[in-house]
C-alpha atoms as a PDB file:
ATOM      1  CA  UNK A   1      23.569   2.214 -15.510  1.00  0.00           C
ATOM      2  CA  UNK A   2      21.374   0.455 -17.707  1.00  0.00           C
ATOM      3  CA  UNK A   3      19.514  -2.989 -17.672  1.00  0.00           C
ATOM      4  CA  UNK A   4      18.159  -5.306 -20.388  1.00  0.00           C
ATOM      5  CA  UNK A   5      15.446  -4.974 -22.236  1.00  0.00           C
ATOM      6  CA  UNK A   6      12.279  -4.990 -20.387  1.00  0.00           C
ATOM      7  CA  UNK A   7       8.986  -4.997 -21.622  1.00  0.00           C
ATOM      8  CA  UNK A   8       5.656  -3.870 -20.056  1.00  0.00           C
ATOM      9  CA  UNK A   9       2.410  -5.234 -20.812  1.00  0.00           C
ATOM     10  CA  UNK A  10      -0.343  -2.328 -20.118  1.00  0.00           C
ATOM     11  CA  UNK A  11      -4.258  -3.089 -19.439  1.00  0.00           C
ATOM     12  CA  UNK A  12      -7.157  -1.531 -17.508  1.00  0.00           C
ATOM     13  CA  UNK A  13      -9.574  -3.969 -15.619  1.00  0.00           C
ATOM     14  CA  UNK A  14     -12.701  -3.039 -13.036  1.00  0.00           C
ATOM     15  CA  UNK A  15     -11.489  -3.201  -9.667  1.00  0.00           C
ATOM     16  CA  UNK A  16     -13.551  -5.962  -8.967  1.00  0.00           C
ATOM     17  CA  UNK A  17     -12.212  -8.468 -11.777  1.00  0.00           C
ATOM     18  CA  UNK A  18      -8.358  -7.353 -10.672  1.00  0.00           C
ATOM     19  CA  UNK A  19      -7.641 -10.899  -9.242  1.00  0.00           C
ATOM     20  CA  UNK A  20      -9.066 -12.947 -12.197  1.00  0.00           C
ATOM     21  CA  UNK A  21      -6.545 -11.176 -14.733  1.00  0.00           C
ATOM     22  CA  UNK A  22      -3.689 -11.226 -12.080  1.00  0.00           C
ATOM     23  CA  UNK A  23      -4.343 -15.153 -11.997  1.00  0.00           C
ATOM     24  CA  UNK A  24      -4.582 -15.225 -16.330  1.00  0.00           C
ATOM     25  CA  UNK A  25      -1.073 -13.477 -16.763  1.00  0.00           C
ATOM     26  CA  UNK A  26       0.687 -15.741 -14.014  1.00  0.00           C
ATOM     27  CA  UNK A  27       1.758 -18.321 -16.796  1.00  0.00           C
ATOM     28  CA  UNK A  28       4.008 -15.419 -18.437  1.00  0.00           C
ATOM     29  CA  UNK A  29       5.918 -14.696 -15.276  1.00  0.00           C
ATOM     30  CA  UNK A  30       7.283 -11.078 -14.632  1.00  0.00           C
ATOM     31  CA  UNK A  31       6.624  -8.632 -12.285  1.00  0.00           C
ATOM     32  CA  UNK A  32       2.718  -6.969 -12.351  1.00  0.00           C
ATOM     33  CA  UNK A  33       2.449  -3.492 -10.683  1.00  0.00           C
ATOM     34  CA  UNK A  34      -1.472  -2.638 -10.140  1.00  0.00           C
ATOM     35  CA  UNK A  35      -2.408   0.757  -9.456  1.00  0.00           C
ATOM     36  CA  UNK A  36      -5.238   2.546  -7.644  1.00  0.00           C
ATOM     37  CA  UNK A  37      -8.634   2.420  -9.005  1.00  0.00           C
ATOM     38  CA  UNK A  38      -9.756   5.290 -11.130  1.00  0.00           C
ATOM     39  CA  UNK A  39     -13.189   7.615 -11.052  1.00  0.00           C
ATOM     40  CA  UNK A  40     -14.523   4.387 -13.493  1.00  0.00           C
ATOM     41  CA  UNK A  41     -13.029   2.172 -10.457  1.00  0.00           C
ATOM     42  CA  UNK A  42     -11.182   0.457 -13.356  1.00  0.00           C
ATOM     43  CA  UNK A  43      -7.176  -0.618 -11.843  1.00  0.00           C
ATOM     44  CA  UNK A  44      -4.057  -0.458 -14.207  1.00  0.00           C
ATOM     45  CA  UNK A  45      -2.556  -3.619 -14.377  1.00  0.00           C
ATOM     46  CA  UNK A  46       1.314  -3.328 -16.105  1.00  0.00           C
ATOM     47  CA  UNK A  47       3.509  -6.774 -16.483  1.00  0.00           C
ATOM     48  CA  UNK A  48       7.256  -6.372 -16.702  1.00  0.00           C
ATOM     49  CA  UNK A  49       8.657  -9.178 -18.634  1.00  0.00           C
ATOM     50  CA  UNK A  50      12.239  -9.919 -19.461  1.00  0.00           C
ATOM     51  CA  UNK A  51      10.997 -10.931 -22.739  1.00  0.00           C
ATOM     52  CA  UNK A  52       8.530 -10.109 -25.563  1.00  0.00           C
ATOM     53  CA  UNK A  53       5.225 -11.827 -25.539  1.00  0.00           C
ATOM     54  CA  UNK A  54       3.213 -12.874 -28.847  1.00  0.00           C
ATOM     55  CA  UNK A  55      -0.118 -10.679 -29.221  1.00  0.00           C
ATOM     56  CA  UNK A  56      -1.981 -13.721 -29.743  1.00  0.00           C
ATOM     57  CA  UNK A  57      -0.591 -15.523 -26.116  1.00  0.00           C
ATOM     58  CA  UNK A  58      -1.571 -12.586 -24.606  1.00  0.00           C
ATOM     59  CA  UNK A  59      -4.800 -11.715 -25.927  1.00  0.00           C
ATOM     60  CA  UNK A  60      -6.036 -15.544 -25.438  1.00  0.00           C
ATOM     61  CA  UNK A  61      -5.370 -15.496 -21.655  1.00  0.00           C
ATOM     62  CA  UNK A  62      -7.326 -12.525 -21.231  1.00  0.00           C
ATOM     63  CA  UNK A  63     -10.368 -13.372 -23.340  1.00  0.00           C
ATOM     64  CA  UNK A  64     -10.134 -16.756 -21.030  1.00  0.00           C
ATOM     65  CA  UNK A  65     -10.397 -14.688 -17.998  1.00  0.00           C
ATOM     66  CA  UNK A  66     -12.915 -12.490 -19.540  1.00  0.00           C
ATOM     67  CA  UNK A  67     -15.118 -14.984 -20.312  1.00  0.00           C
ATOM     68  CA  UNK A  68     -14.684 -16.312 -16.852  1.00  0.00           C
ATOM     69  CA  UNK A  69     -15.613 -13.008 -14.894  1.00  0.00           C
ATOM     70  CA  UNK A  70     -18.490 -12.518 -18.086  1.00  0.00           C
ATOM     71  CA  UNK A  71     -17.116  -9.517 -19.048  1.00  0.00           C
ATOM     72  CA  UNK A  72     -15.639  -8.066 -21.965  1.00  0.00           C
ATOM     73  CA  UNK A  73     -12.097  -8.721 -23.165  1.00  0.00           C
ATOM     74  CA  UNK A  74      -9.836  -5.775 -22.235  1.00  0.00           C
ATOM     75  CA  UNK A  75      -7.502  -3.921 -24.826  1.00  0.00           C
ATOM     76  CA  UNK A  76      -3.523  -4.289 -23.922  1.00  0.00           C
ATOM     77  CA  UNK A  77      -0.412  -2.706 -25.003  1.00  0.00           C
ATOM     78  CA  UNK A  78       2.742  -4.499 -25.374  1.00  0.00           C
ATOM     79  CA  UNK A  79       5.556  -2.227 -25.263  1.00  0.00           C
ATOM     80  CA  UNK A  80       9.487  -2.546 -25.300  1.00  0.00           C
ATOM     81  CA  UNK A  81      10.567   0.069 -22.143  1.00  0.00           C
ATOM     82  CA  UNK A  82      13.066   2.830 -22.983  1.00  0.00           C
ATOM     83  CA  UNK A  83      16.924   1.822 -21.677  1.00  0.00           C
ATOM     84  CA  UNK A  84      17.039   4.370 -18.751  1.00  0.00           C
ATOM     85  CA  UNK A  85      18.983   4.638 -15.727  1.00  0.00           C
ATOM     86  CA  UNK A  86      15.826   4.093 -13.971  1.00  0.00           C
ATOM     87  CA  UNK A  87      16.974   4.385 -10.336  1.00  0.00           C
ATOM     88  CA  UNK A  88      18.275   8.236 -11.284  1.00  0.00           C
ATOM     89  CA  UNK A  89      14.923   8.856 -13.333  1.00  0.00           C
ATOM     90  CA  UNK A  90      12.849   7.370 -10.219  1.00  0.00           C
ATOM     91  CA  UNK A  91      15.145   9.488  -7.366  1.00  0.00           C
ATOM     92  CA  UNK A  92      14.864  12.472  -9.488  1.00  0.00           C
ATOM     93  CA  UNK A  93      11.220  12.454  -9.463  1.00  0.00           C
ATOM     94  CA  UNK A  94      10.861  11.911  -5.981  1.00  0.00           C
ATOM     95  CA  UNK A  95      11.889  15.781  -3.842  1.00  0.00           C
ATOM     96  CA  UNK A  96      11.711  15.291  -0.120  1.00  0.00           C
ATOM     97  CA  UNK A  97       8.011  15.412   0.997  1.00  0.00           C
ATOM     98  CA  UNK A  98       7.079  16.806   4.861  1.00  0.00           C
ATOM     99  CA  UNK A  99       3.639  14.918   5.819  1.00  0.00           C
ATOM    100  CA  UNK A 100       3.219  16.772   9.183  1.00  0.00           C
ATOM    101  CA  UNK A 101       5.941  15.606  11.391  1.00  0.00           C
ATOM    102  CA  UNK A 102       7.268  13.256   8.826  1.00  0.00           C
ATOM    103  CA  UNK A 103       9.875  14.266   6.460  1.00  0.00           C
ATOM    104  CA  UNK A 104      10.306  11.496   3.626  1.00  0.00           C
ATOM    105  CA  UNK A 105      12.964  11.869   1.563  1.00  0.00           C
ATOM    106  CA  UNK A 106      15.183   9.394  -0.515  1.00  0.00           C
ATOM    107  CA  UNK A 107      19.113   8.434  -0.715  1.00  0.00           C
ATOM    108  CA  UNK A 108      19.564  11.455  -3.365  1.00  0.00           C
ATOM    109  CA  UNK A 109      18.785  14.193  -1.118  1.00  0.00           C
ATOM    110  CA  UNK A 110      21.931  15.316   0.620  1.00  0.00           C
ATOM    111  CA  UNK A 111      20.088  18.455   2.218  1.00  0.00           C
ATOM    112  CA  UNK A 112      19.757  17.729   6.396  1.00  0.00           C
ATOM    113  CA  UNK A 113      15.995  17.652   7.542  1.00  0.00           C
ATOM    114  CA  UNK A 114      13.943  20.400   8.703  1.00  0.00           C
ATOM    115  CA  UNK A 115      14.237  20.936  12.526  1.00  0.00           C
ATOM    116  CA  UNK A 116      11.946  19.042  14.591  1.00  0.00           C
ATOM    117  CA  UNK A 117      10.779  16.786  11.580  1.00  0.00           C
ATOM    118  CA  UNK A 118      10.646  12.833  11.404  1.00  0.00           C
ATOM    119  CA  UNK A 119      13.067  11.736   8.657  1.00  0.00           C
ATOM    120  CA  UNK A 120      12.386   8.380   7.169  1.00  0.00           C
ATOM    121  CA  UNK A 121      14.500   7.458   4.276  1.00  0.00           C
ATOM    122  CA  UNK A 122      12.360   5.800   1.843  1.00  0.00           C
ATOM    123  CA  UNK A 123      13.606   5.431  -1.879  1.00  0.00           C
ATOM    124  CA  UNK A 124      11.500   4.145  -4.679  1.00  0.00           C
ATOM    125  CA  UNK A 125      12.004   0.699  -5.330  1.00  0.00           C
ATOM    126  CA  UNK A 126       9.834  -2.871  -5.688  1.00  0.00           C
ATOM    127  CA  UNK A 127       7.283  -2.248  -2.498  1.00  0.00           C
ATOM    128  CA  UNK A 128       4.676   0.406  -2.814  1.00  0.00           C
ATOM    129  CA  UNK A 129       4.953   3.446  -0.666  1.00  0.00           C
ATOM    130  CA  UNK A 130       6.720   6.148  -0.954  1.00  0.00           C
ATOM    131  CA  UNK A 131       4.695   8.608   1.472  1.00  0.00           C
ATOM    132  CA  UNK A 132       3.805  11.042  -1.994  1.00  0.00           C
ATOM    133  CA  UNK A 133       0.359   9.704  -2.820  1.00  0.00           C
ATOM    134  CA  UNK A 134      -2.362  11.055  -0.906  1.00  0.00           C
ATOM    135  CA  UNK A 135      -3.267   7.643   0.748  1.00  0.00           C
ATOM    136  CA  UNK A 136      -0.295   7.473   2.375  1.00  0.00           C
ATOM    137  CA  UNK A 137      -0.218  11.015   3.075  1.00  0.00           C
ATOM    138  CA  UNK A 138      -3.616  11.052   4.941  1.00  0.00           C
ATOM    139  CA  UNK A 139      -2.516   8.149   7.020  1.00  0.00           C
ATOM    140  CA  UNK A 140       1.075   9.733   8.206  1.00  0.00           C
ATOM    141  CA  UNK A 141      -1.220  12.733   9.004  1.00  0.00           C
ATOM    142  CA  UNK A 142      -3.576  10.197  10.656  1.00  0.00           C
ATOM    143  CA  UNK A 143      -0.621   9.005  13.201  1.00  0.00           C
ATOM    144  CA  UNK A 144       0.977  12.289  14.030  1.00  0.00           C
ATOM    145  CA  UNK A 145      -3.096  13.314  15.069  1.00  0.00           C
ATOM    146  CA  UNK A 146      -3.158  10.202  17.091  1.00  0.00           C
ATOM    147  CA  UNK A 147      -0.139  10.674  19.066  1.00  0.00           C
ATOM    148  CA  UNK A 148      -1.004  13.349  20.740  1.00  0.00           C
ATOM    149  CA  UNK A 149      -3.637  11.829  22.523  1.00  0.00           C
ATOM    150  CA  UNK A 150      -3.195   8.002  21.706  1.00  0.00           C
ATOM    151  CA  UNK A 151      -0.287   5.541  22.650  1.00  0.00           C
ATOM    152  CA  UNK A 152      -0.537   2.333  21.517  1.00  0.00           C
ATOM    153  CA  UNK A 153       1.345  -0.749  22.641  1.00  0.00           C
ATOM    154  CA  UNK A 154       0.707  -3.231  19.548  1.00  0.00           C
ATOM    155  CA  UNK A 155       0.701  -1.886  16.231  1.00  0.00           C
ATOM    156  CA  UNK A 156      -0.155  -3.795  12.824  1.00  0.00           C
ATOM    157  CA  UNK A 157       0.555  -2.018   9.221  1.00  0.00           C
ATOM    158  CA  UNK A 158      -1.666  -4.427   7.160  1.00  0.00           C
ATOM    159  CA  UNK A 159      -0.497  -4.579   3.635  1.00  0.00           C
ATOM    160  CA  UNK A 160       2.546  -2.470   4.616  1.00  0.00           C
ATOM    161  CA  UNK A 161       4.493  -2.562   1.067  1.00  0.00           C
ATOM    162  CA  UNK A 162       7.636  -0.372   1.626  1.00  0.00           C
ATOM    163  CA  UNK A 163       6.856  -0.362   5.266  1.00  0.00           C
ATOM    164  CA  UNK A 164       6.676   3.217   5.782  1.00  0.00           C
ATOM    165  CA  UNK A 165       3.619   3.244   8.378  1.00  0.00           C
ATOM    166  CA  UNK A 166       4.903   0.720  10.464  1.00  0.00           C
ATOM    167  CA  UNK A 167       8.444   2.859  10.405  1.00  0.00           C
ATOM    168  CA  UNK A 168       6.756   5.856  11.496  1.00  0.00           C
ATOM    169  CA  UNK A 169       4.368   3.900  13.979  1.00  0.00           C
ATOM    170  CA  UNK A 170       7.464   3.176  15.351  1.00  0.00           C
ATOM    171  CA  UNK A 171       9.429   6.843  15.751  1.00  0.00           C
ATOM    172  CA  UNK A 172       5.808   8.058  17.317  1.00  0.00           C
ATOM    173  CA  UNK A 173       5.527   4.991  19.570  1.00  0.00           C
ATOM    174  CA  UNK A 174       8.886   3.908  21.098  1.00  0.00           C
ATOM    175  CA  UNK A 175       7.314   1.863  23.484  1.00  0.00           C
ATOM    176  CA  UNK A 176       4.806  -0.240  20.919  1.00  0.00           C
ATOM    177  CA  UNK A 177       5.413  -3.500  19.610  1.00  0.00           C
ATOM    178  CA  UNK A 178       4.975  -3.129  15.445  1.00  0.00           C
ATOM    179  CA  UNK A 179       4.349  -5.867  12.890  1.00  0.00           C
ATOM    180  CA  UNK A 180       4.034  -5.218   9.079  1.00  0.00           C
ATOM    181  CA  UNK A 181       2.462  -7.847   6.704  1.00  0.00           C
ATOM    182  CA  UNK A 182       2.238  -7.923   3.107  1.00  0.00           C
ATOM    183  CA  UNK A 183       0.751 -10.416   0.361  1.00  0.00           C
ATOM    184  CA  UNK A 184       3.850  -9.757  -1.685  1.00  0.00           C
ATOM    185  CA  UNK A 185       6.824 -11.372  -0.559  1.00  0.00           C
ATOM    186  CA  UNK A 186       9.083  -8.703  -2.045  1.00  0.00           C
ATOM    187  CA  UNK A 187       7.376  -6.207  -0.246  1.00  0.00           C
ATOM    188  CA  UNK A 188       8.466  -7.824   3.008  1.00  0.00           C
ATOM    189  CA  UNK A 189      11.533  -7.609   2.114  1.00  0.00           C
ATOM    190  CA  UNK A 190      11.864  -4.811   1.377  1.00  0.00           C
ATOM    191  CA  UNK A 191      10.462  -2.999   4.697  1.00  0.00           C
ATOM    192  CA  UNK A 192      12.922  -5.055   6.718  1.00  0.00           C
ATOM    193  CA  UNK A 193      15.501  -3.248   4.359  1.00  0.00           C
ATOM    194  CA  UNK A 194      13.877   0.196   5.052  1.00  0.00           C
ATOM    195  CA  UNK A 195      13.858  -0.647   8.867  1.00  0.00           C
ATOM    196  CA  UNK A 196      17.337  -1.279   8.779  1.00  0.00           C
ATOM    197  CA  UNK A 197      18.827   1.527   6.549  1.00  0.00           C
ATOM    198  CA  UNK A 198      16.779   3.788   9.203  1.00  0.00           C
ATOM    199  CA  UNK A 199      18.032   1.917  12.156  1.00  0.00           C
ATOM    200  CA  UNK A 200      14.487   0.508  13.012  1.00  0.00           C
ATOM    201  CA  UNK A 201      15.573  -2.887  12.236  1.00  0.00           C
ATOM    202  CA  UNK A 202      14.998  -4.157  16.224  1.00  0.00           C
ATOM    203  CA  UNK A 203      11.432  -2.519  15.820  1.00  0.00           C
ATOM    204  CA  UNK A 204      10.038  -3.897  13.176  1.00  0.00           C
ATOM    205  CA  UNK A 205       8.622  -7.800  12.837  1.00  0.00           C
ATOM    206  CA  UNK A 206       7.404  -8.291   8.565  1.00  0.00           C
ATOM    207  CA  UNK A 207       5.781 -11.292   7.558  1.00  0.00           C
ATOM    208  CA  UNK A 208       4.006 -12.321   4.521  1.00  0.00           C
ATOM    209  CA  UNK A 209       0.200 -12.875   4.531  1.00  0.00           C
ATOM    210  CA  UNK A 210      -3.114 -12.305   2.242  1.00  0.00           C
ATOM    211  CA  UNK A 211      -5.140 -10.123   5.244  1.00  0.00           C
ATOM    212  CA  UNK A 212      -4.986 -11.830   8.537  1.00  0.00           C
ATOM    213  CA  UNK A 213      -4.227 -15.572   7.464  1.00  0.00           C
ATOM    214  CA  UNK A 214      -0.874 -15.847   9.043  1.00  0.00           C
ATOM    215  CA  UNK A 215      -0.967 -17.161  11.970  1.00  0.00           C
ATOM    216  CA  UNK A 216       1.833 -14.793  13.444  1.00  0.00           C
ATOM    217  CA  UNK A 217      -0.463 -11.982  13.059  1.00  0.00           C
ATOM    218  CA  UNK A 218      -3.024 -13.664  15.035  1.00  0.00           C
ATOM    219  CA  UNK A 219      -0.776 -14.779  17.906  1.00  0.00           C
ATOM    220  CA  UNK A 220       0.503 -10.839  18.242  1.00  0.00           C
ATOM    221  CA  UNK A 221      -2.767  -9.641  18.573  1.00  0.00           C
ATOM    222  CA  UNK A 222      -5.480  -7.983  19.911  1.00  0.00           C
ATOM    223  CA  UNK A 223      -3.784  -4.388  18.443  1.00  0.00           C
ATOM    224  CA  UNK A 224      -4.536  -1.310  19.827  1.00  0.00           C
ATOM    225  CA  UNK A 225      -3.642   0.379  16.349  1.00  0.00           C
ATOM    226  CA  UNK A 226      -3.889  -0.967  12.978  1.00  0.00           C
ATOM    227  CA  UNK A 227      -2.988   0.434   9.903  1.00  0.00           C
ATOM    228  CA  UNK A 228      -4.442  -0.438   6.231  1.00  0.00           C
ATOM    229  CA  UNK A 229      -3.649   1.737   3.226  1.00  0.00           C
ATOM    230  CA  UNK A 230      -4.995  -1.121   1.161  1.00  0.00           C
ATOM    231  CA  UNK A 231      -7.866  -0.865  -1.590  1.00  0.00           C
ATOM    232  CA  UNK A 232     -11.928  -0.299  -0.502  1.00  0.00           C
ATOM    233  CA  UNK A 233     -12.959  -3.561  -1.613  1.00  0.00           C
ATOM    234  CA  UNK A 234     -10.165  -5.973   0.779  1.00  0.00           C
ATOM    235  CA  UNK A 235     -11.194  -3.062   3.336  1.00  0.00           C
ATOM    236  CA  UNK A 236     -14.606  -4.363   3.179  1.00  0.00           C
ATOM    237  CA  UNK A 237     -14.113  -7.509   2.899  1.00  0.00           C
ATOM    238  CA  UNK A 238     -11.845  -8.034   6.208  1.00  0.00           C
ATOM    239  CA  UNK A 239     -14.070  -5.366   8.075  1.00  0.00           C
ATOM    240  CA  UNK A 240     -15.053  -8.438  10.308  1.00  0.00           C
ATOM    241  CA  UNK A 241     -11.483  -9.550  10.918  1.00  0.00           C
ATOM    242  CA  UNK A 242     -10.005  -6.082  11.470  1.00  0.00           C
ATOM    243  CA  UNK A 243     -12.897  -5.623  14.275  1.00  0.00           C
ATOM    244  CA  UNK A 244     -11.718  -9.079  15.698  1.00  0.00           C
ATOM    245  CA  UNK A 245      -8.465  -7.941  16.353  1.00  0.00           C
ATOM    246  CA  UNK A 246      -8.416  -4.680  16.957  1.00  0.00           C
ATOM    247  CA  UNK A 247      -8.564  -4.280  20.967  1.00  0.00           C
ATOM    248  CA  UNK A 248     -10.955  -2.451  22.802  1.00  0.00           C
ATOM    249  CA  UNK A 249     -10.423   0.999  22.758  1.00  0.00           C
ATOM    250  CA  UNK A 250      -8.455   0.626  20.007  1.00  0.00           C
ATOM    251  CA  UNK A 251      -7.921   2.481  17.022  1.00  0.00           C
ATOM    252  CA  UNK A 252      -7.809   1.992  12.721  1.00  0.00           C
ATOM    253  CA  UNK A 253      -6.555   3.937  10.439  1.00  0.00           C
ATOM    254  CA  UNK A 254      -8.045   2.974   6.391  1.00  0.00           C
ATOM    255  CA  UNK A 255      -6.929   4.407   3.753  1.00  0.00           C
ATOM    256  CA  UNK A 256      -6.213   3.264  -0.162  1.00  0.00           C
ATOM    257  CA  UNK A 257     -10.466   4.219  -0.866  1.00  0.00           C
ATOM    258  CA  UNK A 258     -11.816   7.723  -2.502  1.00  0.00           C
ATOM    259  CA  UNK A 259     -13.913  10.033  -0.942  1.00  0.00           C
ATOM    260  CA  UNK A 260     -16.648   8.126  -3.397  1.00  0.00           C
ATOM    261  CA  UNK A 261     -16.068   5.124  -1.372  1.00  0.00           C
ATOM    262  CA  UNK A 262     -16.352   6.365   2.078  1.00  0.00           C
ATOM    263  CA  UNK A 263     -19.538   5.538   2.656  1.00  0.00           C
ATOM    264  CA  UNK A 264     -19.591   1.519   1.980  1.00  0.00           C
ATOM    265  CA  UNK A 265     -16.625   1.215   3.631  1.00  0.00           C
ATOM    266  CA  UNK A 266     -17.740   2.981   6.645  1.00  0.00           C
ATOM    267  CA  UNK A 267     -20.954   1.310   6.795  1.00  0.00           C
ATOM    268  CA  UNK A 268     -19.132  -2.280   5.847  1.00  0.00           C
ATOM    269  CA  UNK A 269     -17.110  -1.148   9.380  1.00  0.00           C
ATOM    270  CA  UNK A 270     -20.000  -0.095  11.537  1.00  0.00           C
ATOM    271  CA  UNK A 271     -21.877  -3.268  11.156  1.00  0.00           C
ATOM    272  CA  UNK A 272     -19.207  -4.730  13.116  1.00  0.00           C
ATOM    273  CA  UNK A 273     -19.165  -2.135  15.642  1.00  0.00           C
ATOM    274  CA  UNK A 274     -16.216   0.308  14.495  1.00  0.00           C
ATOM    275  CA  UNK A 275     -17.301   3.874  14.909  1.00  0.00           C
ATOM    276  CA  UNK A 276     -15.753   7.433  12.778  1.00  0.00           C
ATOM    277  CA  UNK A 277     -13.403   9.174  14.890  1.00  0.00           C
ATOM    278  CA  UNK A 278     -12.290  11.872  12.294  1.00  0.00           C
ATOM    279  CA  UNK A 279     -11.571  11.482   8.313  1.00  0.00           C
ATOM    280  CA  UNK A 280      -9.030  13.005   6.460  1.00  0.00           C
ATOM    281  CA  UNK A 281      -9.478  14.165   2.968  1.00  0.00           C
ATOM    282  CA  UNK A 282      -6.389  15.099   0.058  1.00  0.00           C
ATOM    283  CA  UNK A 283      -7.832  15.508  -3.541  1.00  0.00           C
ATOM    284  CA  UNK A 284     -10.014  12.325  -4.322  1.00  0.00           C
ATOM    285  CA  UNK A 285      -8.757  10.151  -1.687  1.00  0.00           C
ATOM    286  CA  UNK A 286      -9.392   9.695   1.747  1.00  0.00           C
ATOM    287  CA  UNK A 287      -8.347   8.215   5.175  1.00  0.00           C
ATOM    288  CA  UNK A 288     -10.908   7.037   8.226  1.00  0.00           C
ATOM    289  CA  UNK A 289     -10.095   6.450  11.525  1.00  0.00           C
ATOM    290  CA  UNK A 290     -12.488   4.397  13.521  1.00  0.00           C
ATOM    291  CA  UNK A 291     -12.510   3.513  16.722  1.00  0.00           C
ATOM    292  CA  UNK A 292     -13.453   0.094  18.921  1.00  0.00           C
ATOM    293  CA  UNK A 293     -15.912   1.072  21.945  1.00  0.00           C
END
C-alpha cells in the first residue's frame, strides 16, 4: 500500500516556546507530531502536510513567533517523505515488548503471549503510546508495583494518547471506574478503538480536554489513582489541580520528565502536599509516584 505524497516539515524549539510555534504553523494545516524534550530540553516539532510549503511562508511564521517568545528564529527542513508502506515499516519496527506483567504487542505478531502475562494489543498509529519508550515503560511498571498492595476504585490516565495506561489500569483493577482524557481529539479516538479491539470497550470512558478543564473529569472525581505520562513542565503546572483531585490516600503516577527534572517536579508536587512513594528510573527518564496523606 502506498499513500500520496506527504511532506514533513522538521524543527527543534525549547520546550518552553513549544506552544508558540504549534500556534505559528496552525495556518498551514497538517498533522504536527512533537517529541520528548532532549538533554538541551529543546522538543522536535515535525508537520505532515499533504502539500509542499514555500520556504519563505514557512520561515515568516516562525520568525513571527520568534520574535514573539524573543528568541531566535529556528532552522527547518522541508522534506518530501519516501512512498512507503508505512503501516508494515511501523509494525515491523515494533517486536512484542513484556513491561512486567504487561505484554504489548501489535496486530503483526501472530506468536500467543507468554504465560501469565497481560496482553494489550496496541499498534502504532495517530495517538502516542506504544508501551516501548521508557516513560511509558516506568509507568506500566509503576501499576503492576501498585497492585499488589493498592486497589483503586476511580482511575484517571491524564493525557492518555493511545490509551494504553488506562487499558492496563483496567486488566489490574476490574473493579475501578477508568477515564482517559487527551488534548488531541484523535487521540481519543483512538483509545476508544484500542479499548474495543481488546474488549475493554465497557471499561473505558475518553474525553477530550487540555488538563482538567472538562467538566466530565471533574464530576468523576476525587481519583484514587491518576496517571500522567505527560511532559515536566504541564506536570508542574497542574501540580495544584492533580492534588485537588486526587483523593485522600490516593495515589499518582508522573512520568514523561528525565531524571534531570525530578527534582522541580517533585518539589512543584510537595508544595501542594503530594509526598515520594518510590521512583522508577530507565535510561534518562523517569517515573514518580506520590502519594496524598
Amino acid at each position: 500500500m502506498t499513500v500520496d505524497p506527504i511532506y514533513v516539515v522538521t524543527l527543534r524549539v525549547p520546550a518552553a516556546l513549544v506552544d508558540n510555534y504549534e500556534a505559528a504553523l496552525e495556518s498551514l494545516g497538517g498533522a504536527l507530531a512533537m517529541g520528548l524534550p532532549d538533554d538541551q530540553d529543546r522538543v522536535r516539532l515535525q508537520l505532515y502536510l499533504g502539500a509542499q510549503p514555500s520556504d519563505l511562508e514557512i520561515s515568516t511564521l516562525l520568525a513571527l513567533a520568534a520574535k514573539s517568545a524573543g528568541s531566535d528564529e529556528p532552522a527547518f527542513t522541508c522534506d518530501l517523505m519516501p512512498e512507503l508502506d508505512w503501516v508494515a515499516e511501523s509494525q515491523a519496527a515494533l517486536p512484542p515488548l513484556q513491561a512486567g506483567r504487561f505484554y504489548i504487542y501489535g496486530s503483526h505478531v501472530m506468536d500467543p503471549p507468554p504465560a501469565a502475562s497481560i496482553p494489550l494489543r496496541i499498534d502504532a498509529n495517530v495517538a502516542f503510546g506504544t508501551g516501548r519508550h521508557e516513560t511509558t515503560r516506568g509507568c506500566l511498571l509503576a501499576m503492576g508495583d501498585l497492585a499488589k498492595h493498592f486497589a483503586p476504585s476511580k482511575v484517571l490516565d491524564l493525557g492518555c494518547g493511545s490509551g494504553i495506561l488506562a487499558l492496563a489500569a483496567a486488566c489490574l483493577w476490574p473493579g475501578a471506574r477508568i477515564i482517559g482524557s487527551d488534548l488531541d481529539a484523535p487521540s481519543v479516538r483512538q483509545a476508544l478503538v484500542n479499548a474495543r479491539i481488546n474488549r475493554l470497550a465497557y471499561r473505558l470512558e475518553a474525553v477530550e480536554s487540555i488538563g482538567y478543564a472538562a467538566a466530565r473529569l471533574r464530576q468523576r472525581g476525587p481519583y484514587s489513582l491518576i496517571l500522567a505520562n505527560i511532559l515536566a513542565k504541564p506536570l508542574c503546572d497542574i501540580a495544584t489541580q492533580t492534588a485537588q483531585h486526587l483523593a485522600p490516600g490516593g495515589r499518582a503516577v508522573l512520568s514523561g520528565l528525565l531524571i534531570r527534572q525530578e527534582r522541580e517536579v517533585l518539589a512543584r508536587h510537595r508544595a501542594v502536599g503530594l509526598v515520594l512513594a518510590r521512583r522508577y528510573r530507565l535510561g534518562d527518564w523517569s517515573a514518580l509516584v506520590l502519594r496524598k496523606p
